[in-house]
Amino acid sequence: MDKNTIRKWAREKRAAIQNRDLKEAIIYKKAESYIDKASLIAIYHSFQDEVDTLKLIQMILDKKKRVVCPVIEDGTMIFREVFSMDDFQVGHFGVMEPKGENGVNPRQIDLVFIPMLAFNASMYRVGYGKGYYDRFLIKTDAKRVGLAFEAQYINEQFEDEYDIACSVILTEERG
């Protein structure tokens, strides 16, 4: 299956997921153990049917950890610091992005949460197809933690030379 076919399949699977709150609570509990070990955490502001990251962002802020979220600027994804849930505005592709100007060096980030449409047993992900995360991940040594629902798993080898695997993928059943 090619990546565009996987994207279509994954969007349908993700949209049909039931009992989201229960599944997300399990994922949050798993994510918390990674958050507790990190000091500068990169995380995306969820949209559409992604695992809801707003509670995780608030958890990171409540734990007095530094949190940065992605912004697309001149075709590149950079991360800017967020100090409260009020620090977001609508950005590229309708995704919420940080308003601030405080960018961080990718080498300072020690944990990055990664969105995905689908993933496989080798911990590779299919994203939205723009390659922003893969180009960013080569610039950091941060632990790469994917967030997904188990229904997004696909038993296919689809990765190519540009793809970067996650260190771990957290679902309600994995991680």
XYZ file of C-alpha atoms in Angstrom:
175
model
C 0.000 0.000 0.000
C 1.407 3.429 -0.835
C 1.439 6.219 1.744
C -1.474 8.135 0.210
C -3.644 5.021 0.372
C -2.526 4.485 3.985
C -3.383 8.123 4.809
C -6.914 7.708 3.464
C -7.360 4.399 5.330
C -5.964 5.872 8.561
C -8.173 8.976 8.478
C -11.242 6.751 8.206
C -10.047 4.406 10.975
C -9.182 7.297 13.291
C -12.491 9.081 12.718
C -14.400 5.912 13.678
C -12.644 5.343 17.024
C -15.040 4.795 19.926
C -14.458 5.409 23.669
C -11.855 8.089 22.978
C -11.881 9.529 26.510
C -11.098 6.152 28.055
C -8.359 5.378 25.518
C -6.827 8.843 25.848
C -6.743 8.543 29.667
C -4.617 5.394 29.300
C -2.322 7.132 26.796
C -1.973 10.184 29.096
C -0.918 7.979 32.017
C 1.799 6.380 29.869
C 2.907 9.774 28.525
C 3.219 11.158 32.054
C 6.134 8.845 32.871
C 8.061 10.298 29.898
C 7.101 13.860 30.852
C 8.363 13.320 34.407
C 11.843 12.405 33.089
C 12.147 15.371 30.709
C 12.688 19.089 31.167
C 12.099 20.608 27.699
C 9.210 18.926 25.912
C 8.064 19.436 22.326
C 4.419 18.604 21.675
C 1.918 19.440 18.973
C -1.501 21.060 19.479
C -3.861 18.300 18.318
C -6.433 18.838 15.609
C -9.075 16.812 13.811
C -9.231 13.279 15.268
C -5.707 13.110 16.716
C -5.085 11.999 20.285
C -6.085 15.137 22.210
C -2.862 16.765 23.410
C -4.429 19.757 25.183
C -4.571 17.862 28.484
C -0.931 16.816 28.028
C 0.149 20.399 27.334
C -1.649 21.525 30.491
C -0.072 18.640 32.450
C 3.404 19.722 31.286
C 2.702 23.329 32.281
C 1.307 22.214 35.668
C 4.493 20.225 36.295
C 6.501 23.434 35.686
C 8.287 21.901 32.713
C 9.172 23.884 29.612
C 6.879 23.171 26.675
C 7.382 24.077 23.040
C 4.991 23.607 20.132
C 5.565 23.633 16.371
C 5.200 26.577 14.026
C 5.666 26.405 10.269
C 7.847 29.308 9.205
C 9.259 29.705 5.695
C 8.498 26.048 4.953
C 10.322 24.781 8.043
C 8.949 23.521 11.335
C 10.413 25.262 14.367
C 9.340 25.070 18.002
C 8.369 28.028 20.159
C 7.817 28.119 23.890
C 4.295 28.134 25.324
C 3.588 29.487 28.810
C -0.197 28.994 28.951
C -3.080 27.587 26.947
C -3.808 31.161 25.809
C -0.558 31.276 23.818
C -2.007 29.753 20.624
C -3.387 31.160 17.390
C -4.578 29.553 14.153
C -1.620 28.852 11.885
C -0.773 26.772 8.811
C -3.334 24.184 7.699
C -5.716 25.464 10.409
C -3.502 24.011 13.156
C -3.066 25.996 16.361
C 0.474 27.388 16.715
C 2.242 29.323 19.490
C 1.922 33.107 19.249
C 5.261 33.841 20.907
C 8.666 34.502 19.437
C 10.710 32.352 21.841
C 12.215 29.708 19.555
C 14.387 26.921 20.935
C 17.377 25.068 19.612
C 16.261 21.524 18.648
C 19.325 20.128 20.481
C 17.902 21.427 23.792
C 14.683 19.413 23.463
C 14.842 16.119 25.343
C 11.368 14.729 24.571
C 9.210 15.178 21.482
C 5.651 13.931 21.106
C 4.861 13.148 17.467
C 1.493 13.046 15.679
C 0.676 10.416 13.083
C -2.015 9.012 10.871
C -0.705 5.437 10.968
C 2.225 3.426 12.333
C 3.778 0.007 11.884
C 5.601 -2.570 14.018
C 8.975 -0.960 13.195
C 7.695 2.252 14.831
C 7.651 4.208 11.606
C 4.784 6.622 11.103
C 2.789 7.983 8.238
C 2.182 11.662 8.759
C 0.338 14.160 6.627
C 2.910 13.980 3.839
C 4.783 17.257 4.128
C 7.869 15.765 5.864
C 8.079 18.471 8.551
C 8.662 16.056 11.443
C 11.210 13.897 9.620
C 13.228 17.012 8.690
C 12.991 18.262 12.279
C 13.875 14.953 13.956
C 17.308 14.767 12.289
C 18.201 17.981 14.184
C 17.513 16.629 17.686
C 18.534 13.739 19.913
C 15.252 13.961 21.837
C 13.334 10.813 22.750
C 10.717 10.409 19.988
C 7.319 9.405 21.396
C 4.472 8.869 18.959
C 0.872 9.314 20.125
C -1.822 7.249 18.431
C -4.775 4.969 18.935
C -4.274 1.235 18.430
C -6.700 1.369 15.479
C -4.047 3.385 13.593
C -1.684 0.385 13.497
C -1.098 -1.045 10.032
C 0.789 -4.236 9.266
C 2.702 -2.758 6.320
C 6.308 -1.785 5.638
C 5.994 1.669 4.072
C 9.042 3.533 5.345
C 11.529 5.112 2.983
C 15.015 6.603 3.303
C 13.677 9.921 4.657
C 11.512 8.455 7.426
C 12.691 8.508 11.029
C 11.270 5.932 13.433
C 9.792 6.784 16.813
C 11.582 5.581 19.956
C 8.219 4.369 21.247
C 4.584 4.697 20.204
C 2.009 5.103 22.944
C -1.491 3.795 22.353
C -4.100 2.443 24.725
C -2.419 -0.975 24.220
C 1.275 -0.169 23.564
C 4.128 1.652 25.185
